[in-house]
Amino acid sequence: MKKTRIEILEEKKVKITANRELVLDVFLKHEYALSLADLEDLLPWGDRATLFRTLKTFEQKGVIHQIKDGSNSTKYALCHDSCGSAQHLDIHPHFHCQECDKTICLDKQEIQINSLPKGAQVNEYSLIISGFCSGCIIRLKEY
């Protein structure tokens, strides 16, 4: 059973506001990652600063995670339930469509690091798989 916006915010210990509920609702309705600009387009009433602060709060509390897919804009996607505020535990690859610019989490595949240089510490890592989504392949074949 899917959790409601309120349940997600309460579980992650995020203060509930109307704006935060609306932003979370947008993430729940999209299967792909969203940028700040995407949120501005989808929520035209929201001001950029409030939306940005909401994204940062959600990221700090483990509601969303950040994705840098090489598209010159940081995108965000929902975290799994296991993701906590201290660290994001749902580390997985992402697929980025070079045509439509959508980025999708590949949740079922984890990134495994088997060895690091002696004394090294990982602060962040990601894997971006680039190509064309099925919708764009169909559109490209039509031309």
mmCIF file of C-alpha atoms in Angstrom:
data_model
loop_
_atom_site.group_PDB
_atom_site.id
_atom_site.type_symbol
_atom_site.label_atom_id
_atom_site.label_comp_id
_atom_site.label_asym_id
_atom_site.label_seq_id
_atom_site.Cartn_x
_atom_site.Cartn_y
_atom_site.Cartn_z
ATOM 1 C CA MET A 1 0.000 0.000 0.000
ATOM 2 C CA LYS A 2 1.331 3.421 -0.950
ATOM 3 C CA LYS A 3 1.913 5.945 1.775
ATOM 4 C CA THR A 4 0.176 9.296 1.810
ATOM 5 C CA ARG A 5 2.057 12.595 1.680
ATOM 6 C CA ILE A 6 1.340 13.132 5.384
ATOM 7 C CA GLU A 7 2.624 9.661 6.319
ATOM 8 C CA ILE A 8 5.848 10.200 4.372
ATOM 9 C CA LEU A 9 6.493 13.626 5.907
ATOM 10 C CA GLU A 10 5.702 12.410 9.428
ATOM 11 C CA GLU A 11 7.898 9.327 9.041
ATOM 12 C CA LYS A 12 10.820 11.458 7.843
ATOM 13 C CA LYS A 13 10.185 14.007 10.613
ATOM 14 C CA VAL A 14 9.531 16.861 8.198
ATOM 15 C CA LYS A 15 7.309 19.670 9.456
ATOM 16 C CA ILE A 16 4.094 19.538 7.442
ATOM 17 C CA THR A 17 3.177 22.641 5.473
ATOM 18 C CA ALA A 18 0.859 23.120 2.512
ATOM 19 C CA ASN A 19 3.824 23.918 0.233
ATOM 20 C CA ARG A 20 5.743 20.803 1.272
ATOM 21 C CA GLU A 21 2.687 18.635 0.709
ATOM 22 C CA LEU A 22 2.233 20.075 -2.786
ATOM 23 C CA VAL A 23 5.904 19.605 -3.707
ATOM 24 C CA LEU A 24 5.866 16.024 -2.417
ATOM 25 C CA ASP A 25 2.679 15.367 -4.391
ATOM 26 C CA VAL A 26 4.482 16.397 -7.594
ATOM 27 C CA PHE A 27 7.275 13.905 -6.879
ATOM 28 C CA LEU A 28 4.748 11.155 -6.138
ATOM 29 C CA LYS A 29 3.036 11.763 -9.498
ATOM 30 C CA HIS A 30 6.217 11.602 -11.629
ATOM 31 C CA GLU A 31 8.246 8.498 -12.421
ATOM 32 C CA TYR A 32 11.305 10.514 -13.369
ATOM 33 C CA ALA A 33 13.581 12.915 -11.521
ATOM 34 C CA LEU A 34 12.685 16.602 -11.362
ATOM 35 C CA SER A 35 14.816 19.735 -11.338
ATOM 36 C CA LEU A 36 14.062 23.017 -9.601
ATOM 37 C CA ALA A 37 13.046 24.414 -13.005
ATOM 38 C CA ASP A 38 10.643 21.485 -13.498
ATOM 39 C CA LEU A 39 9.032 22.259 -10.144
ATOM 40 C CA GLU A 40 8.726 25.932 -11.076
ATOM 41 C CA ASP A 41 6.899 24.921 -14.280
ATOM 42 C CA LEU A 42 4.638 22.444 -12.475
ATOM 43 C CA LEU A 43 3.952 24.744 -9.509
ATOM 44 C CA PRO A 44 3.869 28.230 -11.057
ATOM 45 C CA TRP A 45 2.520 29.786 -7.842
ATOM 46 C CA GLY A 46 5.638 28.762 -5.914
ATOM 47 C CA ASP A 47 8.568 31.089 -5.619
ATOM 48 C CA ARG A 48 12.026 29.772 -6.454
ATOM 49 C CA ALA A 49 13.500 30.311 -2.975
ATOM 50 C CA THR A 50 10.709 28.402 -1.222
ATOM 51 C CA LEU A 51 10.913 25.529 -3.699
ATOM 52 C CA PHE A 52 14.703 25.379 -3.306
ATOM 53 C CA ARG A 53 14.469 25.358 0.502
ATOM 54 C CA THR A 54 11.867 22.590 0.290
ATOM 55 C CA LEU A 55 14.174 20.508 -1.925
ATOM 56 C CA LYS A 56 17.071 20.979 0.494
ATOM 57 C CA THR A 57 14.907 20.058 3.496
ATOM 58 C CA PHE A 58 13.585 16.968 1.708
ATOM 59 C CA GLU A 59 17.121 15.948 0.780
ATOM 60 C CA GLN A 60 18.444 16.428 4.323
ATOM 61 C CA LYS A 61 15.585 14.380 5.771
ATOM 62 C CA GLY A 62 15.908 11.507 3.265
ATOM 63 C CA VAL A 63 12.698 12.195 1.334
ATOM 64 C CA ILE A 64 14.521 12.774 -1.976
ATOM 65 C CA HIS A 65 18.024 12.242 -3.324
ATOM 66 C CA GLN A 66 20.077 14.372 -5.676
ATOM 67 C CA ILE A 67 21.093 13.231 -9.153
ATOM 68 C CA LYS A 68 23.743 14.887 -11.314
ATOM 69 C CA ASP A 69 23.109 13.417 -14.748
ATOM 70 C CA GLY A 70 25.315 15.697 -16.838
ATOM 71 C CA SER A 71 22.391 17.808 -18.036
ATOM 72 C CA ASN A 72 23.628 21.010 -16.348
ATOM 73 C CA SER A 73 20.789 20.914 -13.817
ATOM 74 C CA THR A 74 20.617 18.982 -10.587
ATOM 75 C CA LYS A 75 17.618 16.682 -10.432
ATOM 76 C CA TYR A 76 15.884 15.056 -7.491
ATOM 77 C CA ALA A 77 13.947 11.814 -7.083
ATOM 78 C CA LEU A 78 12.093 10.143 -4.222
ATOM 79 C CA CYS A 79 14.063 7.978 -1.824
ATOM 80 C CA HIS A 80 13.058 4.539 -0.636
ATOM 81 C CA ASP A 81 11.711 4.030 2.869
ATOM 82 C CA SER A 82 15.105 2.745 4.033
ATOM 83 C CA CYS A 83 16.784 6.042 3.229
ATOM 84 C CA GLY A 84 17.558 8.046 6.348
ATOM 85 C CA SER A 85 18.418 11.631 7.044
ATOM 86 C CA ALA A 86 22.027 10.834 7.953
ATOM 87 C CA GLN A 87 22.846 9.125 4.663
ATOM 88 C CA HIS A 88 21.081 7.960 1.553
ATOM 89 C CA LEU A 89 20.926 4.165 1.593
ATOM 90 C CA ASP A 90 19.213 3.709 -1.761
ATOM 91 C CA ILE A 91 22.315 4.202 -3.882
ATOM 92 C CA HIS A 92 21.542 2.982 -7.370
ATOM 93 C CA PRO A 93 22.254 3.817 -11.022
ATOM 94 C CA HIS A 94 20.139 6.214 -13.069
ATOM 95 C CA PHE A 95 19.154 6.260 -16.736
ATOM 96 C CA HIS A 96 19.285 9.628 -18.537
ATOM 97 C CA CYS A 97 17.578 10.072 -21.920
ATOM 98 C CA GLN A 98 19.716 12.262 -24.161
ATOM 99 C CA GLU A 99 16.694 13.324 -26.207
ATOM 100 C CA CYS A 100 13.952 14.255 -23.701
ATOM 101 C CA ASP A 101 16.344 14.854 -20.752
ATOM 102 C CA LYS A 102 14.356 12.652 -18.348
ATOM 103 C CA THR A 103 16.315 10.822 -15.665
ATOM 104 C CA ILE A 104 14.889 7.653 -14.130
ATOM 105 C CA CYS A 105 16.063 5.732 -11.060
ATOM 106 C CA LEU A 106 17.077 2.135 -11.681
ATOM 107 C CA ASP A 107 16.072 1.055 -8.183
ATOM 108 C CA LYS A 108 16.505 -2.670 -8.561
ATOM 109 C CA GLN A 109 20.223 -2.361 -9.311
ATOM 110 C CA GLU A 110 22.656 -1.360 -6.608
ATOM 111 C CA ILE A 111 26.153 -0.033 -7.165
ATOM 112 C CA GLN A 112 28.781 -2.218 -5.508
ATOM 113 C CA ILE A 113 32.281 -0.947 -4.817
ATOM 114 C CA ASN A 114 34.570 -3.863 -4.159
ATOM 115 C CA SER A 115 37.823 -2.049 -3.492
ATOM 116 C CA LEU A 116 39.199 1.439 -3.053
ATOM 117 C CA PRO A 117 42.729 2.779 -2.920
ATOM 118 C CA LYS A 118 44.261 2.317 0.515
ATOM 119 C CA GLY A 119 43.105 5.051 2.896
ATOM 120 C CA ALA A 120 40.448 6.393 0.521
ATOM 121 C CA GLN A 121 37.051 7.517 1.764
ATOM 122 C CA VAL A 122 33.960 7.742 -0.457
ATOM 123 C CA ASN A 123 31.812 10.826 0.046
ATOM 124 C CA GLU A 124 29.610 10.475 -3.005
ATOM 125 C CA TYR A 125 29.273 8.254 -6.043
ATOM 126 C CA SER A 126 26.898 7.767 -8.932
ATOM 127 C CA LEU A 127 26.418 5.881 -12.136
ATOM 128 C CA ILE A 128 24.569 7.504 -15.018
ATOM 129 C CA ILE A 129 23.588 5.390 -17.999
ATOM 130 C CA SER A 130 22.838 7.585 -21.015
ATOM 131 C CA GLY A 131 20.883 6.707 -24.113
ATOM 132 C CA PHE A 132 17.377 7.085 -25.492
ATOM 133 C CA CYS A 133 14.162 6.125 -23.705
ATOM 134 C CA SER A 134 11.609 3.997 -25.536
ATOM 135 C CA GLY A 135 9.338 6.982 -26.222
ATOM 136 C CA CYS A 136 12.150 8.938 -27.837
ATOM 137 C CA ILE A 137 13.317 5.931 -29.878
ATOM 138 C CA ILE A 138 9.817 5.662 -31.347
ATOM 139 C CA ARG A 139 9.726 9.395 -32.118
ATOM 140 C CA LEU A 140 13.224 9.330 -33.665
ATOM 141 C CA LYS A 141 12.286 6.397 -35.922
ATOM 142 C CA GLU A 142 9.239 8.292 -37.194
ATOM 143 C CA TYR A 143 11.432 11.058 -38.677
#
